[in-house]
XYZ file of C-alpha atoms in Angstrom:
402
model
C -4.311 -17.402 0.442
C -2.875 -15.691 3.350
C 0.479 -17.002 1.945
C 0.178 -15.349 -1.019
C -0.567 -12.120 0.999
C 2.587 -12.523 3.026
C 4.773 -13.158 -0.065
C 3.440 -10.608 -1.979
C 4.108 -8.321 1.229
C 7.491 -9.815 1.597
C 8.798 -8.891 -1.791
C 7.014 -5.278 -1.804
C 9.599 -4.784 1.348
C 12.380 -5.673 0.112
C 11.775 -3.458 -2.818
C 11.160 -0.681 -0.380
C 14.222 -1.592 1.626
C 16.403 -1.008 -1.281
C 14.958 2.505 -1.851
C 15.299 3.194 1.482
C 18.846 2.567 1.368
C 19.378 5.485 -1.333
C 21.321 8.280 -0.559
C 18.355 10.495 -1.075
C 15.492 9.758 0.916
C 12.446 12.013 1.324
C 8.911 11.203 2.656
C 5.725 13.375 1.581
C 3.017 13.299 4.336
C -0.485 14.115 3.352
C -3.856 14.489 5.050
C -4.015 10.783 5.206
C -1.107 10.190 7.776
C -3.404 11.959 10.412
C -6.771 10.464 9.494
C -6.663 7.186 11.589
C -6.177 9.913 14.121
C -9.615 11.563 13.223
C -8.097 14.900 11.743
C -10.372 15.747 8.801
C -9.219 15.786 5.261
C -10.542 19.131 4.216
C -10.920 19.612 0.504
C -14.228 21.579 0.715
C -15.804 24.214 3.554
C -16.434 21.734 6.396
C -20.538 21.822 7.570
C -19.574 23.519 10.856
C -18.028 26.359 9.129
C -20.783 26.744 6.071
C -23.135 28.972 8.103
C -20.246 31.189 9.413
C -18.958 31.625 5.790
C -22.530 31.805 3.482
C -21.876 35.122 2.673
C -18.200 35.059 1.688
C -18.995 31.859 -0.775
C -21.399 34.073 -2.136
C -19.783 37.213 -2.684
C -16.572 35.243 -3.804
C -18.016 32.294 -5.841
C -21.677 32.729 -6.191
C -25.170 30.763 -5.481
C -24.873 27.240 -4.437
C -20.798 26.850 -4.712
C -18.705 24.466 -2.844
C -15.520 26.013 -2.809
C -12.398 23.987 -1.109
C -11.382 25.425 2.224
C -8.196 26.689 0.550
C -9.710 28.893 -2.286
C -12.183 30.517 0.314
C -9.430 31.669 2.549
C -7.475 32.337 -0.246
C -9.854 35.096 -1.301
C -10.565 36.435 1.735
C -6.772 36.990 2.163
C -6.530 38.693 -1.396
C -9.537 40.741 -0.456
C -8.233 41.770 2.670
C -5.082 42.943 1.033
C -6.804 44.968 -1.514
C -9.156 46.686 1.043
C -6.154 47.591 3.480
C -4.260 49.072 0.664
C -7.334 51.468 -0.479
C -8.056 51.855 3.338
C -11.596 50.050 3.220
C -13.098 48.285 6.186
C -11.953 44.729 6.784
C -13.276 43.793 9.964
C -16.050 41.322 8.490
C -13.249 39.742 6.219
C -11.053 39.114 9.598
C -13.799 37.710 11.818
C -14.443 35.012 9.026
C -10.999 34.267 8.599
C -10.554 34.218 12.246
C -13.446 31.655 12.506
C -11.747 29.108 9.826
C -8.698 29.395 12.229
C -10.495 28.262 14.860
C -12.418 25.896 13.455
C -8.992 24.503 12.061
C -7.441 24.429 15.205
C -10.375 22.704 17.137
C -10.823 20.089 14.612
C -6.911 19.482 13.793
C -5.711 19.196 17.633
C -4.985 15.390 17.291
C -4.593 15.735 21.345
C -8.264 16.544 21.486
C -10.111 14.997 19.090
C -11.308 11.243 19.061
C -9.829 8.585 17.105
C -11.421 7.891 13.416
C -14.524 4.959 14.206
C -12.755 2.669 11.594
C -9.521 2.553 14.156
C -11.133 2.904 17.517
C -11.118 -0.875 18.482
C -6.963 -0.773 17.583
C -5.418 -1.709 20.900
C -1.994 0.031 19.733
C -4.098 3.280 19.244
C -5.708 2.669 22.041
C -2.372 2.906 24.262
C -0.540 5.346 22.322
C -2.402 7.373 19.779
C 0.750 8.127 18.132
C 1.940 4.327 18.076
C 2.155 4.431 14.000
C 4.076 7.784 13.603
C 6.549 7.014 15.972
C 6.930 2.940 14.335
C 7.444 5.158 11.175
C 10.158 7.248 12.514
C 11.786 4.528 14.063
C 11.787 2.312 10.910
C 13.358 5.718 9.035
C 15.603 6.149 11.492
C 17.382 2.851 10.451
C 18.730 3.653 7.750
C 22.736 3.535 7.607
C 24.358 6.332 9.176
C 26.685 7.183 6.550
C 23.724 8.431 4.257
C 22.298 11.784 4.212
C 20.183 12.758 6.500
C 15.982 11.453 5.344
C 13.833 14.356 4.661
C 10.202 14.377 6.321
C 7.826 16.727 4.085
C 3.923 17.150 5.421
C 1.235 19.199 4.414
C -0.332 18.664 6.969
C -1.164 21.219 9.995
C -1.487 19.025 12.581
C 1.082 18.039 15.031
C 1.163 14.338 14.978
C 4.375 14.033 13.907
C 5.888 16.819 15.919
C 4.617 14.894 19.218
C 5.731 11.199 17.723
C 9.300 12.650 17.145
C 9.292 14.454 20.790
C 7.918 11.105 22.575
C 10.852 9.224 20.717
C 13.686 11.888 21.795
C 14.447 12.599 17.894
C 16.077 16.127 17.194
C 14.409 17.106 14.469
C 15.197 20.375 12.302
C 12.479 22.456 11.296
C 13.765 25.636 10.263
C 13.285 27.340 13.693
C 16.179 28.254 16.210
C 15.899 29.554 19.948
C 14.168 28.049 23.189
C 11.970 30.862 24.915
C 11.753 32.556 21.608
C 11.449 30.136 18.553
C 11.641 31.844 15.652
C 11.829 30.921 11.470
C 15.481 30.729 10.240
C 15.814 28.822 7.189
C 19.311 28.515 7.687
C 18.717 26.239 10.355
C 17.956 23.648 7.549
C 21.814 23.751 6.901
C 22.837 22.612 9.922
C 23.574 19.116 11.332
C 24.237 17.424 14.869
C 27.213 15.926 15.888
C 29.115 14.292 19.026
C 32.006 16.135 20.038
C 35.537 14.914 19.397
C 36.434 12.323 22.202
C 39.662 11.276 21.034
C 42.932 12.935 20.923
C 42.409 13.751 17.096
C 39.297 15.402 18.125
C 37.448 13.181 15.732
C 33.418 13.810 15.717
C 30.827 11.412 15.225
C 27.389 12.190 13.691
C 24.356 12.076 15.905
C 21.855 9.133 14.741
C 18.151 10.118 16.227
C 17.933 13.322 13.532
C 15.573 13.969 11.078
C 15.102 17.287 8.421
C 11.343 18.305 9.169
C 9.245 20.501 6.672
C 5.931 21.538 7.554
C 5.213 22.961 3.525
C 1.397 24.232 4.428
C 2.522 25.623 8.361
C 1.472 24.696 11.252
C -0.877 25.274 14.211
C 1.680 25.997 16.414
C 3.282 28.641 13.667
C 1.852 32.358 15.184
C 2.488 35.786 12.837
C 3.889 38.293 14.594
C 5.808 41.894 13.918
C 8.862 41.323 12.535
C 11.757 42.612 14.701
C 15.934 42.522 14.600
C 15.396 38.689 16.341
C 12.468 37.882 14.302
C 13.256 39.204 10.774
C 10.364 36.401 9.146
C 7.804 37.278 11.683
C 7.402 33.833 11.904
C 7.068 32.254 15.531
C 6.498 28.335 17.028
C 4.902 28.172 20.033
C 3.758 25.187 22.554
C 0.460 23.974 22.096
C -0.417 23.514 26.125
C -3.868 23.791 26.171
C -4.045 27.316 27.086
C -3.154 28.604 23.485
C -5.788 29.558 20.693
C -5.458 31.477 17.841
C -7.166 35.198 18.468
C -6.926 38.339 16.285
C -3.394 39.388 17.889
C -2.204 35.583 17.321
C -3.170 34.581 14.014
C -1.527 30.881 12.916
C 0.406 30.367 9.567
C -1.398 28.219 7.687
C -0.908 27.930 3.648
C -4.090 29.494 2.223
C -2.963 29.897 -1.189
C -3.192 26.453 -2.839
C -5.096 27.828 -6.181
C -2.850 30.465 -7.064
C 0.992 29.831 -8.042
C 1.422 33.524 -7.714
C 1.089 33.746 -4.094
C 3.716 30.990 -3.569
C 6.630 33.708 -3.919
C 5.891 34.560 -0.112
C 7.867 33.235 3.029
C 8.248 31.020 4.555
C 6.160 28.669 1.768
C 8.952 29.622 -0.966
C 11.801 28.552 1.171
C 10.120 25.230 2.306
C 8.700 24.756 -1.763
C 12.872 25.131 -2.783
C 13.919 22.710 0.044
C 11.199 20.163 -1.177
C 12.753 20.785 -4.651
C 16.219 20.898 -3.648
C 15.811 17.291 -1.582
C 14.165 15.254 -4.567
C 16.126 16.673 -7.607
C 19.361 15.155 -5.938
C 21.043 12.422 -7.780
C 19.620 8.560 -6.643
C 16.538 9.755 -5.178
C 13.301 8.510 -3.671
C 9.989 10.243 -2.735
C 7.318 8.080 -1.204
C 4.045 9.923 -1.071
C 1.777 8.788 1.512
C -1.495 9.783 2.192
C -0.828 12.805 -0.115
C -3.684 13.031 -2.683
C -1.929 14.805 -5.222
C -4.385 17.842 -5.314
C -2.022 20.230 -4.439
C -0.533 21.700 -8.343
C 2.773 23.356 -6.693
C 3.796 20.005 -5.384
C 2.772 18.273 -8.117
C 4.997 20.765 -10.725
C 8.344 19.678 -8.332
C 7.013 15.761 -8.734
C 6.713 16.135 -12.184
C 10.113 18.112 -12.501
C 12.038 15.453 -10.393
C 10.415 12.725 -12.568
C 12.968 14.192 -15.603
C 15.964 12.822 -13.545
C 16.713 9.416 -14.642
C 17.470 8.024 -11.519
C 14.228 9.558 -8.981
C 11.944 7.072 -8.136
C 8.170 7.932 -6.780
C 6.587 5.715 -4.547
C 2.951 6.283 -3.779
C 0.975 4.948 -0.766
C -2.908 6.439 -1.071
C -5.916 4.806 -0.397
C -8.633 6.204 -2.035
C -11.198 3.279 -2.884
C -13.993 5.167 -3.851
C -12.064 8.672 -5.579
C -9.545 6.687 -7.336
C -11.056 6.945 -10.795
C -11.598 10.629 -10.295
C -8.057 11.449 -8.833
C -6.581 12.869 -12.470
C -3.340 13.166 -11.427
C -3.049 10.023 -9.989
C -4.392 8.379 -12.998
C -2.151 10.414 -15.282
C 0.755 9.220 -13.506
C -0.171 5.372 -13.738
C -1.038 6.100 -17.389
C 2.766 6.794 -17.873
C 3.644 3.012 -17.170
C 7.092 4.317 -15.846
C 8.816 1.691 -14.016
C 10.276 4.682 -11.717
C 6.576 5.259 -10.476
C 5.705 2.597 -8.146
C 1.931 3.121 -6.776
C 0.539 0.575 -4.051
C -2.679 -0.699 -4.815
C -4.917 1.954 -3.922
C -8.124 0.382 -3.216
C -5.919 -1.950 -0.278
C -6.424 -1.009 3.356
C -3.411 -2.996 4.366
C -0.861 -1.530 1.473
C -2.254 2.086 0.526
C -3.719 3.612 3.977
C -0.624 4.977 6.631
C -1.539 2.561 9.274
C -1.294 -0.393 6.750
C 1.819 0.737 5.019
C 3.464 0.960 8.671
C 2.134 -2.476 9.716
C 2.499 -4.259 6.202
C 4.788 -2.567 3.885
C 7.662 -0.444 5.408
C 10.395 -2.808 6.161
C 11.913 -2.895 9.876
C 15.515 -2.531 8.028
C 17.371 -4.213 11.109
C 14.584 -7.179 10.879
C 15.157 -7.487 6.970
C 19.078 -7.207 7.106
C 19.076 -10.092 9.544
C 16.640 -12.637 7.395
C 19.071 -11.396 4.364
C 22.084 -12.541 6.053
C 20.488 -15.627 7.693
C 19.370 -16.542 4.277
C 23.058 -16.021 2.545
C 24.309 -18.266 5.537
C 21.934 -21.167 5.054
C 22.611 -21.339 1.078
C 26.221 -21.112 1.776
C 25.733 -23.958 3.998
C 23.359 -26.117 2.052
C 24.457 -24.999 -1.912
C 21.238 -25.152 -4.343
C 22.911 -28.167 -6.158
C 23.230 -30.288 -2.986
C 19.347 -29.243 -1.502
C 18.470 -30.261 -5.007
C 20.105 -34.417 -4.901
C 18.952 -34.056 -1.646
C 15.267 -33.917 -2.426
C 15.714 -36.118 -5.628
C 17.009 -38.724 -3.007
C 13.793 -38.321 -0.634
C 11.681 -38.508 -3.466
C 13.269 -41.485 -4.788
C 13.166 -42.965 -1.489
C 9.335 -42.458 -1.124
C 8.639 -43.813 -4.641
C 10.577 -47.236 -3.980
C 8.613 -47.453 -0.575
C 5.483 -46.948 -2.578
């Protein structure tokens, strides 16, 4: 049985290898990529927040309702905007919104929260909690350097990928520029990094350890500030040094409007969604959705549009053993029976979790290339016909001895 499993993973790895070597490779990382670190998967208002949000839930949704975190935050945001326009009192709304932000900040800080109970015995995570994030990035950066930069999109607010990229010394282009005053400037996504010319001809070489990184729903490290000539969009990136916490004057930028498409026109989210659409609608593109549940209709619409392109491939790794049958978007994708849509077994921990995907499914391109080269060399030295004749002679000798 173990051999069957190993063969299955080897076949999957070879397929994934082929797609990783396409010109346009994008990753969409959802909440499942931080699950093993203990970060919450937030769909409904968490129990620890319900007491503070009880009156707001009744006001916007009615008695006994259980809205999503994003829907509630969206209602508060919209109500605050309307009341401010009419000159009405908004302190109560602001207080609830701030408690929601502070809860999110405390429970999604992967530096402080405990590993999920399912992974506490993992020896790799005990040494380095970002081990699998780092392994994932290292494998992704093994793509040939003549291809376009890989794109890493995430809907997560946490900093797991940020810390992993820093630990590896990988330069990531994330839409911000500056050192002491890092501000959002979307034109940064069009930049790249090259080594200066060392020869007489001045030929430059592209740096290898570079990734394009997009936090589509905002981040714990993004702070809303007043617009200024040096910070037109009013968004600043800060270091989470253990002293920073959101407050009324320093609110973190999180995406509050998953349920209302009309709100996606606001920056920076409109720019981030535009970048996502542009990345996955290029010819010969592949999108790996890892730990993403397909509950964000804005992102789904862009993915569905990309499926109209014949050369687009969608690969999904999302462990959802209990809820898979109730996940309507995933079921719809499966029922399409489209060979361009590859869904890894959603009930298999070793395939469809982020940890399982990194350990068992995502290939080490250097290692896979060596194996392929070795196999080709052996096939040349020992052609199939020669091997078949050798086998027949061996069998004949064994029969005669019997």
